[in-house]
Coordinates of C-alpha atoms in Angstrom, one line a residue:
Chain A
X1 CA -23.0 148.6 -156.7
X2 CA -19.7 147.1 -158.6
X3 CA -21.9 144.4 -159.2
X4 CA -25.1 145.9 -160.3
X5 CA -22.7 147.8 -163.1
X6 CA -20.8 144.4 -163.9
X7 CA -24.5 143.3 -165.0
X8 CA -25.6 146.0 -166.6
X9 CA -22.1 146.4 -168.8
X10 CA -22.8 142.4 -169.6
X11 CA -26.2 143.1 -170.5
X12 CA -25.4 146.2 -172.7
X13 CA -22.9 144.8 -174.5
X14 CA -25.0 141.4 -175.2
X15 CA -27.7 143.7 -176.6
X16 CA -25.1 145.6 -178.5
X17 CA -23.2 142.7 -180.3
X18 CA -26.6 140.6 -180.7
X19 CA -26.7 141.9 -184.2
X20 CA -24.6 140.7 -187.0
X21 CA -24.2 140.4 -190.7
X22 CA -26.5 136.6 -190.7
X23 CA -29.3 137.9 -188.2
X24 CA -29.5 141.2 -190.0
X25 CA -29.9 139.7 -193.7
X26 CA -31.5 136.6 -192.6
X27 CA -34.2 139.1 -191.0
X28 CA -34.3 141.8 -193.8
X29 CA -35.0 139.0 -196.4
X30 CA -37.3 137.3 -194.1
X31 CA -39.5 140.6 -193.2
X32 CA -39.6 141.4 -197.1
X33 CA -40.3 138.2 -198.7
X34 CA -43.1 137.1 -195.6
X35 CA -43.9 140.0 -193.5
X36 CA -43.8 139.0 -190.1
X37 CA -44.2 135.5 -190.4
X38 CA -40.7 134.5 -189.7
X39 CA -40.8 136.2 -186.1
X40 CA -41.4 132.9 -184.5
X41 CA -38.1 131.4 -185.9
X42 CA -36.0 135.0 -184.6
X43 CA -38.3 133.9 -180.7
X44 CA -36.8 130.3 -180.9
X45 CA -33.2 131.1 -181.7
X46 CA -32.9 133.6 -179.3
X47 CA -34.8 131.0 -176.6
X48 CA -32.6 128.6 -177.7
X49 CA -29.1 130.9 -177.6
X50 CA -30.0 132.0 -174.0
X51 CA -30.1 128.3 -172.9
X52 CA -27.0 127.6 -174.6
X53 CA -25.0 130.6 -173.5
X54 CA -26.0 130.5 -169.8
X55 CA -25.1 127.2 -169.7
X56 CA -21.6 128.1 -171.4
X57 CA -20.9 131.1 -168.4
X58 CA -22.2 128.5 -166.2
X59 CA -19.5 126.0 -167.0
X60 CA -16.8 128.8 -167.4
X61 CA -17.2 129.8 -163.5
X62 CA -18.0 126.8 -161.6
X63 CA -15.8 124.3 -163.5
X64 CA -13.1 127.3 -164.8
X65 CA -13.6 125.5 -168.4
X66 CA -14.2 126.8 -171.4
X67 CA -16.7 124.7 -173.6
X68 CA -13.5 123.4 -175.9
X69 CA -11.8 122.8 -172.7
X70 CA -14.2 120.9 -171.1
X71 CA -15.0 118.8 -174.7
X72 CA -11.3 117.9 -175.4
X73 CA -11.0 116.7 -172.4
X74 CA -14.1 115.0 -171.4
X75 CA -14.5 113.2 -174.7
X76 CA -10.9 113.1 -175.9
X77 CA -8.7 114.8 -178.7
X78 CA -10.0 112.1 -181.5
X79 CA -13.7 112.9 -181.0
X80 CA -12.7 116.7 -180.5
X81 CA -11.1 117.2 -183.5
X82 CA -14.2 116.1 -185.7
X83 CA -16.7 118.9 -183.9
X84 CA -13.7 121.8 -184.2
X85 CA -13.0 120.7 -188.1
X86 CA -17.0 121.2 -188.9
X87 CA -17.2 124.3 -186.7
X88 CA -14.1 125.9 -187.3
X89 CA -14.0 125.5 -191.4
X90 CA -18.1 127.0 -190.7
X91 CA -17.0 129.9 -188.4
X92 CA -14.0 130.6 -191.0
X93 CA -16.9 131.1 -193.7
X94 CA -19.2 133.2 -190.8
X95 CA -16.1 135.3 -190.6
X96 CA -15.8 136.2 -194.6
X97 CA -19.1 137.1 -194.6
X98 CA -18.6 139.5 -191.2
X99 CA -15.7 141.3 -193.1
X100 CA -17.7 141.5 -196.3
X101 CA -20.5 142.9 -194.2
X102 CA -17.8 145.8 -193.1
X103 CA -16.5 146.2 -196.7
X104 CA -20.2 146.5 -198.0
X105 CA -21.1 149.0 -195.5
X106 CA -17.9 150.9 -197.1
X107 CA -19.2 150.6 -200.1
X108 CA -22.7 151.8 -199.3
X109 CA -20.7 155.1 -198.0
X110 CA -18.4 155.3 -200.5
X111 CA -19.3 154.0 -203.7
X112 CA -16.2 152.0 -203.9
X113 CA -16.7 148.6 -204.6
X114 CA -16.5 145.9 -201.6
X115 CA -13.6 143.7 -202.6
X116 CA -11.2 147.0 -202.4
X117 CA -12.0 147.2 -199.0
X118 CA -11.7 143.5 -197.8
X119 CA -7.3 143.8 -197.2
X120 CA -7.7 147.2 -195.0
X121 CA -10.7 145.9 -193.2
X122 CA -8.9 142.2 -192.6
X123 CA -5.9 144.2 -191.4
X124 CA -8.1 146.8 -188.7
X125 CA -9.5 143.4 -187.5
X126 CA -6.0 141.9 -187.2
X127 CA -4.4 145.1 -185.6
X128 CA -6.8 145.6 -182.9
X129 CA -7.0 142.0 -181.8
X130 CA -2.8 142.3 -181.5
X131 CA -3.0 145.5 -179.7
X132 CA -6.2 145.2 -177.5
X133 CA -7.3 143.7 -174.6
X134 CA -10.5 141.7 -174.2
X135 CA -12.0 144.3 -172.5
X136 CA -11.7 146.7 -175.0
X137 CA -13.2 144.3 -177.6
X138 CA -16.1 143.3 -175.6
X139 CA -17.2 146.3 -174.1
X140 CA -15.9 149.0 -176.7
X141 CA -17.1 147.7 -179.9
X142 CA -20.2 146.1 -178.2
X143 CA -21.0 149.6 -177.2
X144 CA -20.7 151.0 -180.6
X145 CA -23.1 148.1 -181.5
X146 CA -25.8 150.1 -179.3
X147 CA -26.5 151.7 -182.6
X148 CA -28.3 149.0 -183.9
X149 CA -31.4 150.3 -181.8
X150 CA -31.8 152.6 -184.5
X151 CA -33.6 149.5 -185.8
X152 CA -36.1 149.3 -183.0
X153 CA -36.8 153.2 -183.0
X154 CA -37.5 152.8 -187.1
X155 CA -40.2 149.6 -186.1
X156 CA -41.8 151.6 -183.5
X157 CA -41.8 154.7 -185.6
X158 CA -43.6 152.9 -188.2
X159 CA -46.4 151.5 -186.2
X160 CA -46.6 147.8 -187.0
X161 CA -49.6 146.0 -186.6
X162 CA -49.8 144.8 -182.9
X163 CA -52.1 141.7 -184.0
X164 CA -50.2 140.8 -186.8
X165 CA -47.0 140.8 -185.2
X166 CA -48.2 138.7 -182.6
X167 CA -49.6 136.2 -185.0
X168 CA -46.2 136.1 -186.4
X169 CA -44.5 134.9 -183.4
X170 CA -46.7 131.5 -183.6
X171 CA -45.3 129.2 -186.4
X172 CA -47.4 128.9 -189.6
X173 CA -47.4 127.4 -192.6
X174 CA -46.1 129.5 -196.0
X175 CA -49.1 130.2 -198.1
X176 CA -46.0 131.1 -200.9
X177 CA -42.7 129.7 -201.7
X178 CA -42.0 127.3 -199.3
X179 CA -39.0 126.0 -199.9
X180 CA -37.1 129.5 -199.4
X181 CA -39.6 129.8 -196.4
X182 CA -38.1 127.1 -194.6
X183 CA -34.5 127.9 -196.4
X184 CA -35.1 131.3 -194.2
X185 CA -36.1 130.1 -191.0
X186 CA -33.3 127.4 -191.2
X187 CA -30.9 130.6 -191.9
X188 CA -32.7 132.7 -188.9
X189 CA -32.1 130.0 -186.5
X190 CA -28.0 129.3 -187.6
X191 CA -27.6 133.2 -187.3
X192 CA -29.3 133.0 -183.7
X193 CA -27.5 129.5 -182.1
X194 CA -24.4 130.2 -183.7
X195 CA -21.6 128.0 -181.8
X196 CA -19.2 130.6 -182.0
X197 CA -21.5 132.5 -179.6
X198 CA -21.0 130.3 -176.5
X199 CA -17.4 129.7 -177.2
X200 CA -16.6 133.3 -177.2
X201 CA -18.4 133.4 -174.1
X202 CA -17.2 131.1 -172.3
X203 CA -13.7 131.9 -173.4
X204 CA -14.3 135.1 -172.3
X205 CA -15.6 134.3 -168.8
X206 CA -12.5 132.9 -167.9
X207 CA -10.3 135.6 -169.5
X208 CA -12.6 137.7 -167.1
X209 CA -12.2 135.4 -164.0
X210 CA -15.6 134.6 -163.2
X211 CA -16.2 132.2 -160.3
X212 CA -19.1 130.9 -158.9
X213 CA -20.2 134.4 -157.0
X214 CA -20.8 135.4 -161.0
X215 CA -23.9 133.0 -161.5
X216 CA -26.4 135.3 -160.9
X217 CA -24.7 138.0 -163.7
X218 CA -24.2 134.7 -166.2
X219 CA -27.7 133.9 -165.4
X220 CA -29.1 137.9 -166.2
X221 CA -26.9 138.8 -168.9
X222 CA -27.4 135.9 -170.3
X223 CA -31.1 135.9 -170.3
X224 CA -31.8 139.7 -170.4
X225 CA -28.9 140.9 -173.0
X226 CA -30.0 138.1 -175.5
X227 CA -33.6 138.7 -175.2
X228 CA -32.7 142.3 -175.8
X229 CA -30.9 141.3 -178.8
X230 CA -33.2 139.1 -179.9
X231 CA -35.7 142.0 -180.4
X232 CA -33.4 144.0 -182.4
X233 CA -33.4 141.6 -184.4
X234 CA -37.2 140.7 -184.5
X235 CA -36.9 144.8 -185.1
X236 CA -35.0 144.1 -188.3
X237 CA -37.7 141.8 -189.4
X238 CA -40.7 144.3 -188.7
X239 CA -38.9 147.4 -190.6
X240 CA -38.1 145.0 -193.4
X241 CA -41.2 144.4 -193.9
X242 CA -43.2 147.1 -193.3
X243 CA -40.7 149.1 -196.1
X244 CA -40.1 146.6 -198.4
X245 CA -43.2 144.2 -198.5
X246 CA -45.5 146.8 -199.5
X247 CA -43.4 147.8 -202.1
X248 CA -42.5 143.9 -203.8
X249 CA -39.3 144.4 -203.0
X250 CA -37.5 141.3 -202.3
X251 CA -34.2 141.8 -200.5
X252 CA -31.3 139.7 -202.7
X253 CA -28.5 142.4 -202.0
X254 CA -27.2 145.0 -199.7
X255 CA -27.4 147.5 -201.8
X256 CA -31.7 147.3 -201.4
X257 CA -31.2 146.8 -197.5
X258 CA -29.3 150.2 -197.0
X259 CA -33.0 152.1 -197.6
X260 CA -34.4 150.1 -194.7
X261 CA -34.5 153.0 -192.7
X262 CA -34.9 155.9 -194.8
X263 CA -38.8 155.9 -194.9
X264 CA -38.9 156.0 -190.9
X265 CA -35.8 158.2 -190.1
X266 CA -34.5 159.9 -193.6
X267 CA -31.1 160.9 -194.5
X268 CA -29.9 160.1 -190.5
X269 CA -31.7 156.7 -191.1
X270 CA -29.3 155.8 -194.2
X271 CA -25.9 156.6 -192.2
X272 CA -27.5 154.8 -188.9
X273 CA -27.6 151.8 -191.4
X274 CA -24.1 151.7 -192.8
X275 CA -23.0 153.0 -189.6
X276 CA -25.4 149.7 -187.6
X277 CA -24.1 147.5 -190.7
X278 CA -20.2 148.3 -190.1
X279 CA -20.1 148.2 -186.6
X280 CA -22.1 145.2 -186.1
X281 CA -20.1 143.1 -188.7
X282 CA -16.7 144.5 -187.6
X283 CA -17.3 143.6 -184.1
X284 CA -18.6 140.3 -184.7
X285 CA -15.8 139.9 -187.2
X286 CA -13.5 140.4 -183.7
X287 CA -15.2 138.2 -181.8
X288 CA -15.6 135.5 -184.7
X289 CA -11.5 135.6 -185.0
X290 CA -10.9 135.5 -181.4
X291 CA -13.9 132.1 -180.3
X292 CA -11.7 130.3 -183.6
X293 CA -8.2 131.3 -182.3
X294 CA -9.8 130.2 -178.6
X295 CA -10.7 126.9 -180.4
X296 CA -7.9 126.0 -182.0
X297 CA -5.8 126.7 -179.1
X298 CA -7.7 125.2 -176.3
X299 CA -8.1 122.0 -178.3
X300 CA -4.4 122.0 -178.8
X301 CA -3.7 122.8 -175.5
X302 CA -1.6 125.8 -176.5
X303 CA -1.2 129.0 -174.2
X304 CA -4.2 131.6 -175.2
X305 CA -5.7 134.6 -174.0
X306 CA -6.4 138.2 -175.5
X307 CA -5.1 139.7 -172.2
X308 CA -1.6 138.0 -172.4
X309 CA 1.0 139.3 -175.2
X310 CA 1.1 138.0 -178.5
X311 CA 4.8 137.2 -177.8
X312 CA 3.4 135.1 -174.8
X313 CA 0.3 133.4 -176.5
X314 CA 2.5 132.8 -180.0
X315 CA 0.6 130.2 -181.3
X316 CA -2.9 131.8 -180.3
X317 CA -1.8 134.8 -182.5
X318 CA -0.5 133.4 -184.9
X319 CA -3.9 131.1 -185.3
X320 CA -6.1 134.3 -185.6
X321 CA -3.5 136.1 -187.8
X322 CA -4.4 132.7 -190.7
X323 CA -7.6 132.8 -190.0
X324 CA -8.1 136.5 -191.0
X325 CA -5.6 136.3 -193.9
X326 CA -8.1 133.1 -195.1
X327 CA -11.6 134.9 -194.4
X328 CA -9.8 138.3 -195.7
X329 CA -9.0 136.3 -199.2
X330 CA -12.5 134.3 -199.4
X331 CA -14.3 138.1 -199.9
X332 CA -11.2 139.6 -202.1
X333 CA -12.2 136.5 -204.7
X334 CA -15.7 138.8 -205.0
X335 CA -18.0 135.8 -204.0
X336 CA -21.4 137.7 -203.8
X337 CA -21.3 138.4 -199.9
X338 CA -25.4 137.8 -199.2
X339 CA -25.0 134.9 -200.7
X340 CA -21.7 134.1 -198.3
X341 CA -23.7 135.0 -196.0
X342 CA -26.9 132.9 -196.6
X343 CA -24.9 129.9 -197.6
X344 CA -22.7 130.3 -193.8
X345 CA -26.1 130.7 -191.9
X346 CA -27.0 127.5 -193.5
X347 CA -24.1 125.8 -192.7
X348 CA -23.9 126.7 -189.2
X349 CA -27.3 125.2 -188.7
X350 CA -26.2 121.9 -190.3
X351 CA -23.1 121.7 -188.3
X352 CA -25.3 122.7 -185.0
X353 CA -25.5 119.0 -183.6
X354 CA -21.5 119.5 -183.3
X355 CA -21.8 122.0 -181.1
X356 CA -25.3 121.7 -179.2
X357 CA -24.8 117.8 -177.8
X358 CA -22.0 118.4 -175.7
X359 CA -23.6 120.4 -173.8
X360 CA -26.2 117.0 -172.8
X361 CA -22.8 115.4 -171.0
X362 CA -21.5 118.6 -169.9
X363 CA -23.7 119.7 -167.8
X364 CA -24.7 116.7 -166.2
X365 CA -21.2 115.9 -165.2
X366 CA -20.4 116.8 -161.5
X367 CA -16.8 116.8 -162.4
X368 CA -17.0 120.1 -164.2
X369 CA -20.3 121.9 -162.7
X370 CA -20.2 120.6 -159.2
X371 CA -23.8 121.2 -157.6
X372 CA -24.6 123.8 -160.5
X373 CA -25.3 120.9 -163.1
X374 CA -28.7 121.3 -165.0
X375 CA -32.4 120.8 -163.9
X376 CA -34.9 119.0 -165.5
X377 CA -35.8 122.3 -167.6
X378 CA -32.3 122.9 -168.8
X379 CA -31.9 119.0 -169.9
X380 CA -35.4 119.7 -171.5
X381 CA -33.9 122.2 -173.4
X382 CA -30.7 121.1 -174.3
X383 CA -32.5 117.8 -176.2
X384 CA -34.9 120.1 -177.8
X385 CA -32.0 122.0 -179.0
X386 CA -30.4 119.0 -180.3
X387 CA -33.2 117.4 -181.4
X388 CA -33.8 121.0 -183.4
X389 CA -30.3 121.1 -184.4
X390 CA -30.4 117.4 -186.3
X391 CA -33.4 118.3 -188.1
X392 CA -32.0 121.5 -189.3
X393 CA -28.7 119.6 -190.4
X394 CA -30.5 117.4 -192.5
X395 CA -32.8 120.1 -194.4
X396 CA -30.5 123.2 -194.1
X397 CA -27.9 121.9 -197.1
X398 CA -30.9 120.5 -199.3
X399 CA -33.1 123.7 -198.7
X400 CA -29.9 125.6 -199.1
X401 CA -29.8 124.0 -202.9
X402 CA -33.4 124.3 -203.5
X403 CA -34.6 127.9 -201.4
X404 CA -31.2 129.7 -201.7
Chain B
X1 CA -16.1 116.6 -193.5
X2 CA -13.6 119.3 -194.6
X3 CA -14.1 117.6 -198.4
X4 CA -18.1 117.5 -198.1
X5 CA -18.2 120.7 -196.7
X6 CA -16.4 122.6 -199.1
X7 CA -18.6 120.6 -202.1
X8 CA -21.6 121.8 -200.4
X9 CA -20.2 125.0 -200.3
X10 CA -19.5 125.5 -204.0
X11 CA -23.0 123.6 -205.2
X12 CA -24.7 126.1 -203.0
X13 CA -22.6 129.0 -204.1
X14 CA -23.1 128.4 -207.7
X15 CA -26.5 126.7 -207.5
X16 CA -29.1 129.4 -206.7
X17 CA -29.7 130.9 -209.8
X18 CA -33.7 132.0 -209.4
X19 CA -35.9 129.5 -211.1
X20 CA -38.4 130.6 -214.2
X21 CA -41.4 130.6 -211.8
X22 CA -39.3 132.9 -209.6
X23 CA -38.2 135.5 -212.6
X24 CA -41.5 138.1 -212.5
X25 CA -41.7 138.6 -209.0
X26 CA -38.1 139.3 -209.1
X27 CA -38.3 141.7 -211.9
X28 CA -41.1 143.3 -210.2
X29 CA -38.6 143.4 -206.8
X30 CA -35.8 145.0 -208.8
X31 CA -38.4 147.5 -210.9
X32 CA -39.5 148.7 -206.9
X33 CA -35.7 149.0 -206.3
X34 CA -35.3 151.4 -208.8
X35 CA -38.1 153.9 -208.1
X36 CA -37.2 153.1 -204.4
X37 CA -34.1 154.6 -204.9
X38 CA -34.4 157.3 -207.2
X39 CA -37.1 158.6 -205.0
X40 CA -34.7 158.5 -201.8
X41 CA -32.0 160.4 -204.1
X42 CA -34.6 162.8 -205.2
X43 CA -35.9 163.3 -201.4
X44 CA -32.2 164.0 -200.0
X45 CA -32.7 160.9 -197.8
X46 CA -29.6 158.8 -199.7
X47 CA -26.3 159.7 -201.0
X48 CA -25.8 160.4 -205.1
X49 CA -23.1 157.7 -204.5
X50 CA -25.5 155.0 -202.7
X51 CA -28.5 155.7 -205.7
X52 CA -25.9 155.3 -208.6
X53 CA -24.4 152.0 -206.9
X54 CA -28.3 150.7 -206.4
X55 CA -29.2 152.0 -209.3
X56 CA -26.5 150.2 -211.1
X57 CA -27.5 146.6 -209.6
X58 CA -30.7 147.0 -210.7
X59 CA -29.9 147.4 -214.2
X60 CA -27.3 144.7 -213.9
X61 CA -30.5 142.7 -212.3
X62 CA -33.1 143.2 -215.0
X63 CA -30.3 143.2 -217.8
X64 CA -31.7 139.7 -218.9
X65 CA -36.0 139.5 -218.0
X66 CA -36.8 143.3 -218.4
X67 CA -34.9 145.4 -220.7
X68 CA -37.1 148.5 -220.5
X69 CA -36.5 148.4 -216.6
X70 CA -32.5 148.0 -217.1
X71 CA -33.0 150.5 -219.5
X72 CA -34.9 153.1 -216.9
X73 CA -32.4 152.0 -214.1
X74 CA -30.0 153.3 -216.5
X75 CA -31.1 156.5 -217.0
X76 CA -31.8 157.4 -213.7
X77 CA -28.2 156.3 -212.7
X78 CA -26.9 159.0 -215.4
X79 CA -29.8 161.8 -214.5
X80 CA -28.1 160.9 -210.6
X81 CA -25.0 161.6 -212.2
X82 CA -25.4 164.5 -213.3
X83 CA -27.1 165.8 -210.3
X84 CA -30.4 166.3 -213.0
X85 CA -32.8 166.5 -210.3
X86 CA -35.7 167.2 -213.4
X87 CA -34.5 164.5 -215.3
X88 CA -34.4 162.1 -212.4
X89 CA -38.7 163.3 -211.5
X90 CA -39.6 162.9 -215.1
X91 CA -38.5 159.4 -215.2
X92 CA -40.2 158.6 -212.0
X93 CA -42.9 160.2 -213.3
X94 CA -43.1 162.2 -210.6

């Protein structure tokens, strides 16, 4: 029974902190500018992210290693430091856009603009990571996230074509605008594999103390909360565009996305989105802070852990304290926080081979997962993902430039 | 990597103006916004606060390719304003 809610709790909160600022623009702009076209990129993320995180809980309660951990000190601190630098200064940017995300749902609601909203924001992130314990992050704010369904109910309200979303799963060729095509499903897939995602994770399955009697919960929260997610935001995709297709709009800024829902659930539809947009940016912007404190202090070797004190983890708060302050001053500058957000997607997919090929050495290496190392269809999968992840980080920058 | 990254960044950041070929669909886009959301204001389905903001985009948005449409986005933002629901109809054409 303890178990069977364990699962579920894991599987909830997956679903509800699936959705964030890059997944929910990426898919808005995609459904809008393509129709459903772009589904196929929202299946192979989400494919891809369920590999990637299993494999992370995995690691985290056979071999009682994080992902950093295990990298630092399977590889070394010379060749760690290069994947943390790309991925950290990456995540710092995915984080600026996260609190933008909160300060333009603020804005949405209030009329006042964003950048007044970025310092009080910053600090609620700040305050509740000093006072909170992991728990509370990932199962209170997750469970807020649960409002995001409101995107599902709006797609099933509207009655998409059945056909045409199926043909949308299968990749096509654009018959339009290629290059921001591509630029999109490049952006889909960095919002879906982000790295952060299986650092916090792991991270978190240690805070958590899993051990090996928690492979069967890795293995279904893993696969069922991120499938679940991964149809919110295929949801996303569908209501942008069914409301915005027909219409030419193209989405280029949040102040078009906040009538996504109006036309399937009215007045309640407009708060569900700046209540969906807040909540899902605000709790990634949590866990965002926390995987790059986790990062930075695992690589260093410092003491971490959301559960102990700040007083007792110094250096662990201190590192999420800077990286707030920074992220909190890249959206008080006013940068244009879409395109933060597009440009951070981007980036996250050309810094993906960082991330995605220690998981090859990983978790083939009996030293860390014992008799739980990976099959042939795992191995399959982890050089499709890096084999994925180098193509992406050679177009992403260029079709960044050119489809951005 | 820090160095190329942060390069990237800023030609990214400052490089993605839309091109010529791009400029009509996207003043059709912004023209849609409008009556998008002076419709919602006018149906009770978004805030005056939300329209004005919108509103206010899209004029800032078709300042430069479509001065007629900046112009409408304009009065609709002031009809919003004023909570002139007839005003608001009329230039919706509704």
């Amino acid at each position: 029974m303890k178990k069977a809610l364990e699962i579920t709790l894991g599987i909830v909160t997956s679903v509800g902190g699936f959705l964030e600022v890059g997944s929910l623009v990426t898919s808005a702009q995609a459904g809008s500018r393509f129709r459903f076209s772009l589904l196929w990129a929202v299946v192979l993320g989400t494919g891809c992210l369920i590999f990637l995180v299993e494999m992370s809980g995995r690691l985290a309660a056979v071999g009682k290693h994080t992902i950093t951990d295990a990298m630092r000190e399977r590889f070394g601190f010379n060749f760690f430091v290069v994947p943390l630098t790309g991925v950290a200064l990456v995540t710092l940017l995915v984080l600026a856009a996260e609190i933008g995300g909160v300060c333009l749902a603020l804005q949405l609601a209030t009329g006042i603009a964003f950048q007044w909203w970025a310092l009080p924001v910053g600090f609620a992130v700040w305050l509740l990571l000093w006072l909170a314990t992991f728990g509370v992050i990932e199962n209170g704010v997750s469970l807020l996230g649960l409002v995001t369904v409101a995107f599902l109910v709006a797609a099933v309200r509207m009655h998409p074509s059945i056909t045409e979303v199926a043909r949308g799963l299968l990749p096509t060729l654009p018959s339009h605008d290629g290059a921001r095509y591509w630029f999109l499903a490049v952006s889909i897939l960095g919002a879906s594999i982000s790295p952060y995602l299986f650092y916090f994770y792991s991270s978190g399955a240690v805070e958590d103390g899993w051990d090996e009697s928690h492979l069967t919960t890795n293995r279904l929260v893993a696969t069922l909360g991120m499938t679940f997610g991964g149809v919110l935001a295929a949801a996303v995709l569908v209501v942008a565009a069914l409301v915005f297709d027909p219409r030419g709009i193209r989405v280029e800024s949040y102040d078009q996305m906040g009538l996504m829902l109006t036309d399937a659930l009215g007045f309640p539809g407009f708060v569900l989105f700046v209540l969906s947009l807040a909540i899902a940016c605000f709790g990634a912007a949590l866990e965002i802070s926390l995987a790059l404190a986790y990062m930075v202090a695992q690589g260093f070797g410092w003491n971490w852990g959301e559960n102990v004190a700040p007083a007792r983890a110094a250096r662990f708060s201190v590192t999420y304290t800077v990286i707030i302050v920074v992220a909190t001053l890249v959206v008080l500058t006013g940068v244009d926080p879409l395109k933060l957000t597009n440009l951070s997607m981007a980036l996250t997919a050309a810094t993906l081979p960082l991330a995605a090929v220690p998981f090859l050495f990983l978790m083939n290496d009996a030293a860390y997962v014992r008799g739980h190392g990976n099959g042939w269809l795992g191995n399959g999968v982890v050089i499709a993902v890096i084999a994925l992840a180098f193509v992406l980080a050679i177009i992403s920058i260029p079709l960044e430039i050119v489809g951005g | 990597v820090p160095i190329v990254l942060l390069a990237l960044a800023v030609l990214a950041l400052t490089g993605c103006a839309s091109s010529a070929s791009e400029r009509p669909a996207r003043t059709r886009s912004w023209r849609a916004t409008t009556i998008m959301a002076g419709t919602a204001w006018l149906d009770g389905v978004v805030p005056g606060v939300y329209a004005r903001r919108a509103l206010g985009t899209a004029n800032a948005a078709l300042a430069r390719d479509d001065p007629d449409g900046a112009a409408r986005a304009s009065r609709l933002r002031a009809a919003i304003e004023r909570g002139d629901r007839a005003e608001v109809a009329r230039l919706l054409e509704r």
